[in-house]
Amino acid sequence: MPKFFIKTYGCQMNERDSEQVAHSLIARGYQRVGHEAEADVVLLNTCSVRDMADQKALGKMGMLGRMAKERPHVVFGFLGCMAQTRGESLLKNLSHVDLVVGTQKFHRVADYVEELVARKTARPATITAPGYSRMDDPRFSIVDVAEEIGSQSTIRDQQIAALQATAFVSIMQGCNMHCTFCIVPQTRGAERSRSIDEIVREVRDLVAHGVKEITLLGQIVNLYGRHEFPKRDNKSPFVQLLETVHEIDGLERLRFTSPHPIGFRDDLINALSRLPKLAEHVHLPLQSGSNKILKAMHRAYTAEKYVDLVRRIRQVHNGIAITTDIIVGFPGETESDYKLTRDLVEQIQFDNAFIFRYSPRRDTPAAKIPEQVEESVKEERNQDLLRIVNESARRAGERLIGRAVEILCEGPSKTNSARLMGRTRGNKIVVFEGDRKLIGEILDVRVQKANGFSLYGTPVLATSRDPNGDRVRHRTDSLWRT
Ligand code: SF4
């Protein structure tokens, strides 16, 4: 049985794509392994959002060259965004690379891998990568979307789905926004959405195999279906989708990421208060607190509108967690522009924020702006903003000390596998000691300590379903005797 290893760089869309590729390989009898040294197929699913991510994947593949000499039968491949943008040059520059597949052809990866494995296993001594390389030229490979996304969604491996309590479901691909720093519209193409029926079918299937929490994914998830489906009763297609998925029996929690402040209208804000399965967390990218910079980024909102949106969300849902993305050092960002961002971050008190130092991406408008900011200045602003965000995240965690919070237990903690970890509805990580049988269960944990971005606590109550399908709560030590 051939073994494969996938390393994923970048966002949750990439995580989801890797998961799909893994499932399609498992369905063909491949075995997933946790380290490249054990694998017959090594795939790097790449990200192009920042130069750093590109360089990391290139560096990693470069290092794998040594392994290629020692184990010539191994198939090496690049998938995803960098594969899409760099294309054939990856094959030219790294002679051991066999496979380059862009973002529109994830559903073909298993076919290509199988063919390469067969060829390399049959004649390992004669293999020279370019001769057997499979290249999907990104400029010509954007295929019909509905068909393409649908075909990806049919390759879930039921056995794997049964082992996990959470899953991502792609509801759309692409983006029409053209933010000047972003390469996604080039790598993922224009917006196109799957039908509600198709998404519901996938979610039902996952729930039937034990998944309790679904995260709906899209580049701008709240603009789902705007080109394909009409508004109904003043509700956007996205809100209609949320309502329909919400009805699925057995689904306990529903999340979505990432929305754009544009198109985050009252119907969605109301849904947050109306639909109890919707988790109390919104990840709402801000990017900058300066209107001048937002304009240069081609983000079509102002800082004032963003603040007002956060106010309206918090008004309907007191205590909802708000997280964000911010770029510091965008070209032309002066000290006073940065101060506006800093002030806004202080004012909003995010539960968490991902802060990025701007790095120019090839073929994006921002890369050509002459007023690039010095690296040392970017670093200073990054560190300064991190301090502020760490403080507000710490305060948000401390507010939960002494309270029992509902978590979905996802598995062993990454930092200490003797403990378990789960997430609150507000997406905060909680680490606790407990029986492994709690994995996949929803339970209450009393928070005792907040440390950085993690909380620590003790389980108090777990929920399960009685014979009528109603949720009942148990003490965690009696869960397995009831
Ligand atoms: S909204 Fe902007 S940042 Fe997000 S994917 Fe689209 S172009 Fe990129």
Coordinates of C-alpha atoms and ligand atoms in Angstrom, one line a residue:
M1 CA 0.0 0.0 0.0
P2 CA 1.7 3.3 -1.1
K3 CA 2.0 5.9 1.6
F4 CA 1.6 9.6 1.2
F5 CA 2.4 12.8 3.2
I6 CA 0.8 16.2 2.6
K7 CA 2.1 19.4 4.1
T8 CA -0.2 22.3 4.0
Y9 CA 0.7 26.0 4.0
G10 CA -1.6 28.9 4.4
C11 CA -5.3 29.3 4.9
Q12 CA -8.3 27.1 5.8
M13 CA -9.2 26.8 2.2
N14 CA -5.9 25.0 1.7
E15 CA -6.5 22.8 4.7
R16 CA -9.8 21.8 3.2
D17 CA -8.2 21.2 -0.3
S18 CA -5.5 19.0 1.4
E19 CA -8.2 17.1 3.2
Q20 CA -10.0 16.4 -0.1
V21 CA -6.8 15.2 -1.8
A22 CA -6.0 13.0 1.2
H23 CA -9.5 11.5 1.1
S24 CA -9.3 10.8 -2.6
L25 CA -5.9 9.0 -2.1
I26 CA -7.2 7.0 0.9
A27 CA -10.2 6.0 -1.2
R28 CA -7.7 4.4 -3.7
G29 CA -6.0 2.5 -1.0
Y30 CA -3.1 4.9 0.0
Q31 CA -2.1 5.3 3.6
R32 CA -1.5 8.7 5.1
V33 CA 1.7 9.1 7.2
G34 CA 2.8 11.8 9.5
H35 CA 6.3 12.3 8.1
E36 CA 7.8 12.7 4.7
A37 CA 10.6 10.1 5.4
E38 CA 8.0 7.3 5.5
A39 CA 6.1 8.4 2.3
D40 CA 6.1 7.2 -1.3
V41 CA 4.3 10.4 -2.3
V42 CA 5.2 13.8 -0.8
L43 CA 2.8 16.7 -1.6
L44 CA 3.2 20.3 -0.6
N45 CA -0.1 22.3 -0.8
T46 CA 1.2 25.8 -1.2
C47 CA 0.1 29.4 -0.4
S48 CA 1.0 32.5 -2.3
V49 CA -0.6 35.2 -0.1
R50 CA 2.8 36.1 1.3
D51 CA 6.3 35.8 0.0
M52 CA 7.3 34.0 3.1
A53 CA 4.9 31.2 2.5
D54 CA 6.2 30.8 -1.1
Q55 CA 9.8 30.7 0.2
K56 CA 9.0 28.2 2.9
A57 CA 7.5 25.7 0.4
L58 CA 10.3 26.2 -2.0
G59 CA 12.9 25.7 0.7
K60 CA 11.1 22.6 1.9
M61 CA 11.0 21.1 -1.6
G62 CA 14.6 22.0 -2.1
M63 CA 15.6 20.1 1.0
L64 CA 13.6 17.1 -0.2
G65 CA 15.9 16.9 -3.2
R66 CA 18.4 14.9 -1.0
M67 CA 15.6 12.4 -0.2
A68 CA 14.8 12.1 -4.0
K69 CA 18.4 10.9 -4.6
E70 CA 18.2 8.3 -1.9
R71 CA 14.7 7.1 -2.7
P72 CA 14.2 7.7 -6.5
H73 CA 10.7 6.0 -6.5
V74 CA 9.2 8.8 -4.4
V75 CA 6.8 11.1 -6.2
F76 CA 7.1 14.8 -5.2
G77 CA 4.4 17.4 -6.0
F78 CA 3.4 21.0 -5.6
L79 CA -0.3 21.7 -5.3
G80 CA -2.3 24.9 -4.8
C81 CA -1.8 28.6 -5.1
M82 CA 2.0 28.8 -5.7
A83 CA 1.7 25.9 -8.2
Q84 CA -0.9 28.0 -9.9
T85 CA 1.2 31.1 -10.1
R86 CA 4.7 29.7 -10.7
G87 CA 3.5 26.8 -12.9
E88 CA 6.1 25.2 -15.1
S89 CA 9.0 27.1 -13.6
L90 CA 8.8 24.8 -10.6
L91 CA 9.5 21.8 -12.8
K92 CA 12.4 23.6 -14.4
N93 CA 14.1 24.8 -11.2
L94 CA 13.6 21.7 -9.0
S95 CA 14.5 18.6 -11.1
H96 CA 13.1 16.1 -8.6
V97 CA 9.6 17.6 -8.7
D98 CA 7.2 15.3 -10.6
L99 CA 3.9 17.1 -10.3
V100 CA 2.5 20.6 -10.3
V101 CA -1.2 21.0 -9.9
G102 CA -3.0 24.4 -9.7
T103 CA -6.0 25.3 -7.6
Q104 CA -8.6 24.3 -10.2
K105 CA -7.5 20.7 -10.5
F106 CA -7.4 19.2 -7.0
H107 CA -9.9 16.6 -8.1
R108 CA -7.3 15.2 -10.6
V109 CA -4.4 14.9 -8.1
A110 CA -5.2 11.2 -7.2
D111 CA -5.2 10.3 -11.0
Y112 CA -1.9 12.0 -11.6
V113 CA -0.3 10.5 -8.4
E114 CA -1.4 7.0 -9.3
E115 CA 0.0 7.3 -12.8
L116 CA 3.3 8.7 -11.5
V117 CA 3.6 6.1 -8.7
A118 CA 3.0 3.3 -11.3
R119 CA 5.6 4.7 -13.7
K120 CA 8.3 5.4 -11.0
T121 CA 7.8 2.0 -9.3
A122 CA 8.0 0.2 -12.7
R123 CA 11.2 1.9 -13.8
P124 CA 12.7 3.7 -10.9
A125 CA 16.3 3.8 -12.2
T126 CA 15.3 5.6 -15.4
I127 CA 13.2 8.3 -13.9
T128 CA 14.0 11.9 -14.7
A129 CA 11.3 14.1 -13.4
P130 CA 10.4 16.3 -16.4
G131 CA 9.8 13.2 -18.6
Y132 CA 7.0 12.1 -16.4
S133 CA 5.8 15.4 -15.1
R134 CA 2.3 16.4 -15.2
M135 CA 1.7 20.1 -15.6
D136 CA -1.7 21.9 -15.5
D137 CA -1.1 25.3 -17.0
P138 CA -3.1 27.6 -14.7
R139 CA -3.9 30.0 -17.4
F140 CA -5.9 27.4 -19.3
S141 CA -7.1 25.3 -16.4
I142 CA -10.0 27.2 -14.9
V143 CA -12.8 24.8 -15.5
D144 CA -16.5 25.0 -15.1
V145 CA -17.0 25.7 -11.4
A146 CA -20.1 23.9 -10.3
E147 CA -18.8 20.7 -11.8
E148 CA -15.4 21.2 -10.4
I149 CA -16.4 22.0 -6.8
G150 CA -19.0 19.3 -6.9
S151 CA -16.6 16.7 -8.0
Q152 CA -14.3 17.6 -5.1
S153 CA -17.1 17.2 -2.7
T154 CA -17.9 13.6 -3.6
I155 CA -14.6 12.3 -2.6
R156 CA -15.0 12.5 1.2
D157 CA -13.7 9.3 2.9
Q158 CA -16.4 8.2 5.2
Q159 CA -14.1 6.4 7.5
I160 CA -12.1 9.6 8.1
A161 CA -15.2 11.7 8.5
A162 CA -16.3 9.3 11.2
L163 CA -13.2 10.1 13.2
Q164 CA -13.5 13.8 13.3
A165 CA -16.0 16.1 15.0
T166 CA -15.4 19.1 12.8
A167 CA -15.1 19.6 9.1
F168 CA -14.8 22.4 6.5
V169 CA -17.1 22.7 3.6
S170 CA -16.2 24.8 0.6
I171 CA -19.3 26.7 -0.6
M172 CA -17.7 28.9 -3.2
Q173 CA -14.4 29.5 -5.0
G174 CA -12.7 32.6 -6.3
C175 CA -13.0 36.3 -5.5
N176 CA -14.0 39.4 -7.5
M177 CA -12.7 42.0 -5.1
H178 CA -9.2 42.6 -6.4
C179 CA -7.6 43.9 -3.2
T180 CA -4.3 45.4 -4.5
F181 CA -2.1 43.3 -2.2
C182 CA -3.8 40.0 -3.0
I183 CA -3.0 37.3 -5.6
V184 CA -6.1 35.2 -4.9
P185 CA -8.2 36.5 -7.8
Q186 CA -5.4 35.3 -10.1
T187 CA -4.9 32.0 -8.4
R188 CA -8.5 31.0 -7.6
G189 CA -10.3 32.8 -10.4
A190 CA -13.7 34.6 -10.3
E191 CA -16.4 34.0 -7.7
R192 CA -18.6 31.0 -8.3
S193 CA -20.8 29.1 -5.9
R194 CA -22.1 25.7 -5.3
S195 CA -25.9 25.1 -5.1
I196 CA -27.6 25.0 -1.7
D197 CA -28.8 21.5 -2.4
E198 CA -25.3 20.2 -3.1
I199 CA -23.9 21.9 0.1
V200 CA -26.7 20.5 2.2
R201 CA -26.1 17.0 0.8
E202 CA -22.4 17.2 1.8
V203 CA -23.2 18.5 5.3
R204 CA -25.8 15.8 5.9
D205 CA -23.3 13.2 4.8
L206 CA -20.7 14.5 7.2
V207 CA -23.1 14.8 10.1
A208 CA -24.3 11.2 9.4
H209 CA -20.7 10.2 10.0
G210 CA -20.3 11.9 13.3
V211 CA -19.3 15.5 12.4
K212 CA -20.8 17.9 14.8
E213 CA -19.4 21.3 13.7
I214 CA -19.2 22.6 10.2
T215 CA -17.3 25.6 9.0
L216 CA -18.5 27.0 5.7
L217 CA -15.6 28.3 3.7
G218 CA -15.3 30.9 0.9
Q219 CA -12.9 33.7 0.0
I220 CA -15.7 36.1 0.8
V221 CA -18.2 33.7 2.3
N222 CA -20.9 36.3 2.9
L223 CA -21.1 37.0 -0.8
Y224 CA -22.0 33.4 -1.5
G225 CA -24.3 33.0 -4.5
R226 CA -24.7 36.6 -5.3
H227 CA -24.3 36.0 -9.0
E228 CA -26.2 32.7 -9.2
F229 CA -29.2 32.9 -6.8
P230 CA -31.8 35.6 -6.0
K231 CA -32.5 37.3 -2.7
R232 CA -35.6 36.0 -1.0
D233 CA -37.6 37.8 1.7
N234 CA -34.8 40.3 1.8
K235 CA -32.3 37.6 2.7
S236 CA -29.1 37.1 0.8
P237 CA -28.3 33.7 -0.7
F238 CA -25.7 33.3 2.1
V239 CA -28.3 33.8 4.8
Q240 CA -30.7 31.4 3.0
L241 CA -27.9 28.9 3.0
L242 CA -27.2 29.4 6.7
E243 CA -30.9 28.8 7.5
T244 CA -31.0 25.7 5.4
V245 CA -27.9 24.1 6.9
H246 CA -29.0 25.1 10.3
E247 CA -32.0 22.9 10.0
I248 CA -29.9 19.7 9.6
D249 CA -30.6 17.3 12.4
G250 CA -27.5 16.3 14.3
L251 CA -25.5 19.4 13.4
E252 CA -24.6 21.1 16.6
R253 CA -22.5 24.0 15.6
L254 CA -22.1 26.1 12.4
R255 CA -19.3 28.6 11.6
F256 CA -18.3 30.5 8.5
T257 CA -15.1 32.2 7.3
S258 CA -14.1 34.6 6.1
P259 CA -16.7 37.3 5.5
H260 CA -15.9 40.8 4.1
P261 CA -17.2 43.9 5.8
I262 CA -18.8 44.7 2.4
G263 CA -22.0 42.7 2.2
F264 CA -22.2 42.0 5.9
R265 CA -25.7 43.3 6.1
D266 CA -28.5 43.3 8.6
D267 CA -30.0 40.0 7.4
L268 CA -26.7 38.3 8.4
I269 CA -26.4 40.2 11.7
N270 CA -29.9 39.1 12.5
A271 CA -29.1 35.5 11.6
L272 CA -26.3 35.6 14.3
S273 CA -28.9 36.2 16.9
R274 CA -31.7 34.1 15.4
L275 CA -29.8 30.8 14.6
P276 CA -28.7 29.2 17.8
K277 CA -26.3 26.8 16.1
L278 CA -24.3 29.7 14.7
A279 CA -21.2 30.0 16.8
E280 CA -20.6 33.3 18.6
H281 CA -17.5 34.2 16.6
V282 CA -17.0 36.5 13.6
H283 CA -13.6 36.7 11.9
L284 CA -13.9 40.1 10.1
P285 CA -10.7 41.2 8.3
L286 CA -10.0 44.9 8.9
Q287 CA -6.6 45.2 7.2
S288 CA -6.0 48.9 8.1
G289 CA -7.6 51.6 10.3
S290 CA -6.5 54.4 7.8
N291 CA -9.1 55.3 5.2
K292 CA -6.2 56.4 2.9
I293 CA -4.6 52.9 3.1
L294 CA -8.0 51.1 2.8
K295 CA -8.5 53.0 -0.4
A296 CA -5.1 52.1 -1.7
M297 CA -5.8 48.5 -0.8
H298 CA -9.0 48.7 -2.8
R299 CA -11.0 47.8 0.3
A300 CA -14.3 49.5 -0.3
Y301 CA -15.2 50.5 3.3
T302 CA -14.0 53.1 5.7
A303 CA -12.7 52.6 9.3
E304 CA -15.9 54.3 10.5
K305 CA -18.1 51.8 8.7
Y306 CA -16.0 48.9 10.1
V307 CA -16.4 50.2 13.7
D308 CA -20.1 50.7 13.2
L309 CA -20.4 47.1 11.8
V310 CA -18.7 45.7 14.9
R311 CA -21.0 47.8 17.1
R312 CA -24.1 46.4 15.4
I313 CA -22.8 42.8 15.6
R314 CA -22.1 43.3 19.3
Q315 CA -25.4 44.9 19.9
V316 CA -27.3 41.8 18.7
H317 CA -24.9 39.4 20.4
N318 CA -23.3 40.7 23.5
G319 CA -20.1 38.7 24.2
I320 CA -19.6 37.5 20.6
A321 CA -15.9 37.0 19.8
I322 CA -14.5 39.2 17.0
T323 CA -11.2 38.5 15.4
T324 CA -9.5 40.1 12.5
D325 CA -6.6 40.3 10.0
I326 CA -4.4 43.4 9.8
I327 CA -1.6 44.3 7.4
V328 CA 1.1 46.7 8.6
G329 CA 3.6 48.4 6.4
F330 CA 1.4 48.6 3.3
P331 CA 3.1 50.8 0.7
G332 CA 2.6 54.5 1.6
E333 CA 1.6 53.7 5.2
T334 CA 2.9 56.7 7.2
E335 CA 3.3 56.9 11.0
S336 CA 0.0 58.6 11.3
D337 CA -1.7 56.0 9.1
Y338 CA -0.3 53.3 11.4
K339 CA -1.5 55.3 14.4
L340 CA -5.0 55.2 13.1
T341 CA -4.8 51.4 12.9
R342 CA -3.4 51.2 16.4
D343 CA -6.1 53.4 17.8
L344 CA -8.8 51.4 16.1
V345 CA -7.4 48.1 17.4
E346 CA -7.3 49.6 20.9
Q347 CA -10.8 50.8 20.5
I348 CA -12.3 47.6 19.3
Q349 CA -10.5 45.2 21.6
F350 CA -10.4 42.2 19.4
D351 CA -10.4 38.7 20.8
N352 CA -7.5 37.9 18.6
A353 CA -5.9 39.2 15.4
F354 CA -3.6 37.9 12.8
I355 CA -1.1 40.6 12.0
F356 CA 0.9 40.5 8.7
R357 CA 3.8 42.5 7.6
Y358 CA 3.1 43.6 4.1
S359 CA 5.2 41.7 1.6
P360 CA 5.0 42.4 -2.1
R361 CA 3.4 39.7 -4.3
R362 CA 4.5 39.5 -7.9
D363 CA 1.9 40.7 -10.4
T364 CA -0.2 42.6 -7.8
P365 CA -0.8 46.4 -8.1
A366 CA 0.5 47.1 -4.6
A367 CA 3.9 45.6 -5.4
K368 CA 4.4 48.4 -8.0
I369 CA 3.6 51.3 -5.6
P370 CA 6.9 53.2 -5.2
E371 CA 6.5 54.1 -1.5
Q372 CA 7.4 50.7 -0.1
V373 CA 7.9 50.7 3.7
E374 CA 11.3 49.8 5.2
E375 CA 11.4 46.2 6.7
S376 CA 12.5 47.6 10.1
V377 CA 9.5 49.9 10.3
K378 CA 7.2 47.1 9.4
E379 CA 8.7 44.9 12.1
E380 CA 8.4 47.7 14.7
R381 CA 4.7 48.2 13.8
N382 CA 4.1 44.5 13.8
Q383 CA 5.6 44.1 17.3
D384 CA 3.8 47.1 18.7
L385 CA 0.4 45.9 17.4
L386 CA 1.0 42.4 18.6
R387 CA 1.5 43.7 22.1
I388 CA -1.9 45.5 22.0
V389 CA -3.7 42.4 20.5
N390 CA -2.1 40.1 23.1
E391 CA -3.4 42.3 25.8
S392 CA -7.0 42.4 24.5
A393 CA -6.8 38.6 23.9
R394 CA -5.6 38.1 27.4
R395 CA -8.4 40.2 28.8
A396 CA -11.0 38.3 26.7
G397 CA -9.6 35.0 28.1
E398 CA -9.6 36.2 31.7
R399 CA -13.2 37.3 31.5
L400 CA -14.1 33.6 31.2
I401 CA -12.2 32.5 34.4
G402 CA -14.7 30.8 36.8
R403 CA -17.3 30.3 34.1
A404 CA -18.4 27.0 32.6
V405 CA -18.0 27.2 28.8
E406 CA -19.4 24.8 26.2
I407 CA -16.6 23.2 24.2
L408 CA -16.4 20.6 21.4
C409 CA -13.5 18.2 22.2
E410 CA -11.4 17.9 19.1
G411 CA -8.6 15.6 20.4
P412 CA -5.3 15.6 22.2
S413 CA -3.7 19.0 22.9
K414 CA -1.0 19.8 20.4
T415 CA 1.4 20.9 23.1
N416 CA 0.8 18.1 25.5
S417 CA -0.8 14.9 24.1
A418 CA -1.7 13.7 27.6
R419 CA -4.3 16.4 27.8
L420 CA -7.3 17.1 25.6
M421 CA -8.3 20.2 23.7
G422 CA -11.5 21.7 22.4
R423 CA -12.9 25.0 21.2
T424 CA -15.5 27.2 22.8
R425 CA -18.3 28.6 20.6
G426 CA -16.3 31.8 20.5
N427 CA -13.4 29.8 19.0
K428 CA -11.1 29.9 22.0
I429 CA -8.9 26.9 22.7
V430 CA -9.5 25.1 26.0
V431 CA -7.0 22.5 27.3
F432 CA -8.1 20.1 30.0
E433 CA -7.6 16.6 31.5
G434 CA -10.1 14.0 30.7
D435 CA -10.9 10.6 29.3
R436 CA -10.2 10.1 25.6
K437 CA -13.8 9.0 25.2
L438 CA -14.7 12.7 25.4
I439 CA -13.1 13.3 22.0
G440 CA -15.9 14.3 19.6
E441 CA -18.2 15.2 22.5
I442 CA -19.7 18.5 23.5
L443 CA -19.2 19.3 27.2
D444 CA -18.9 22.1 29.6
V445 CA -15.5 23.0 31.1
R446 CA -15.0 25.3 34.0
V447 CA -12.2 27.7 33.1
Q448 CA -9.6 28.0 35.8
K449 CA -6.8 29.8 34.0
A450 CA -6.2 31.9 30.9
N451 CA -2.7 31.9 29.4
G452 CA -2.0 33.7 26.1
F453 CA -4.5 32.4 23.6
S454 CA -5.4 29.2 25.5
L455 CA -7.7 28.6 28.5
Y456 CA -7.3 25.8 31.0
G457 CA -10.1 24.1 32.9
T458 CA -11.9 21.1 34.3
P459 CA -14.8 19.2 32.6
V460 CA -18.1 19.5 34.4
L461 CA -20.9 18.4 32.1
A462 CA -21.2 16.6 28.8
T463 CA -24.2 16.4 26.5
S464 CA -25.5 13.4 24.6
R465 CA -28.8 12.4 23.0
D466 CA -31.5 10.4 24.7
P467 CA -33.5 7.7 22.7
N468 CA -35.9 10.5 21.5
G469 CA -33.0 12.5 20.1
D470 CA -33.2 15.2 22.7
R471 CA -30.0 16.6 24.2
V472 CA -29.3 15.6 27.8
R473 CA -26.5 16.7 30.1
H474 CA -24.4 14.3 32.2
R475 CA -21.6 14.7 34.6
T476 CA -18.5 13.8 32.5
D477 CA -17.5 10.9 34.8
S478 CA -20.9 9.3 34.2
L479 CA -21.2 9.9 30.5
W480 CA -20.1 6.4 29.5
R481 CA -22.3 4.6 32.0
T482 CA -25.6 6.2 31.0
Ligands
SF4_1 S1 -11.3 39.9 -0.6 FE1 -9.4 40.8 -1.2 S2 -7.9 39.8 0.2 FE2 -9.8 38.5 0.2 S3 -9.4 37.0 -1.4 FE3 -10.5 38.7 -2.4 S4 -8.9 40.0 -3.2 FE4 -7.9 38.6 -1.7

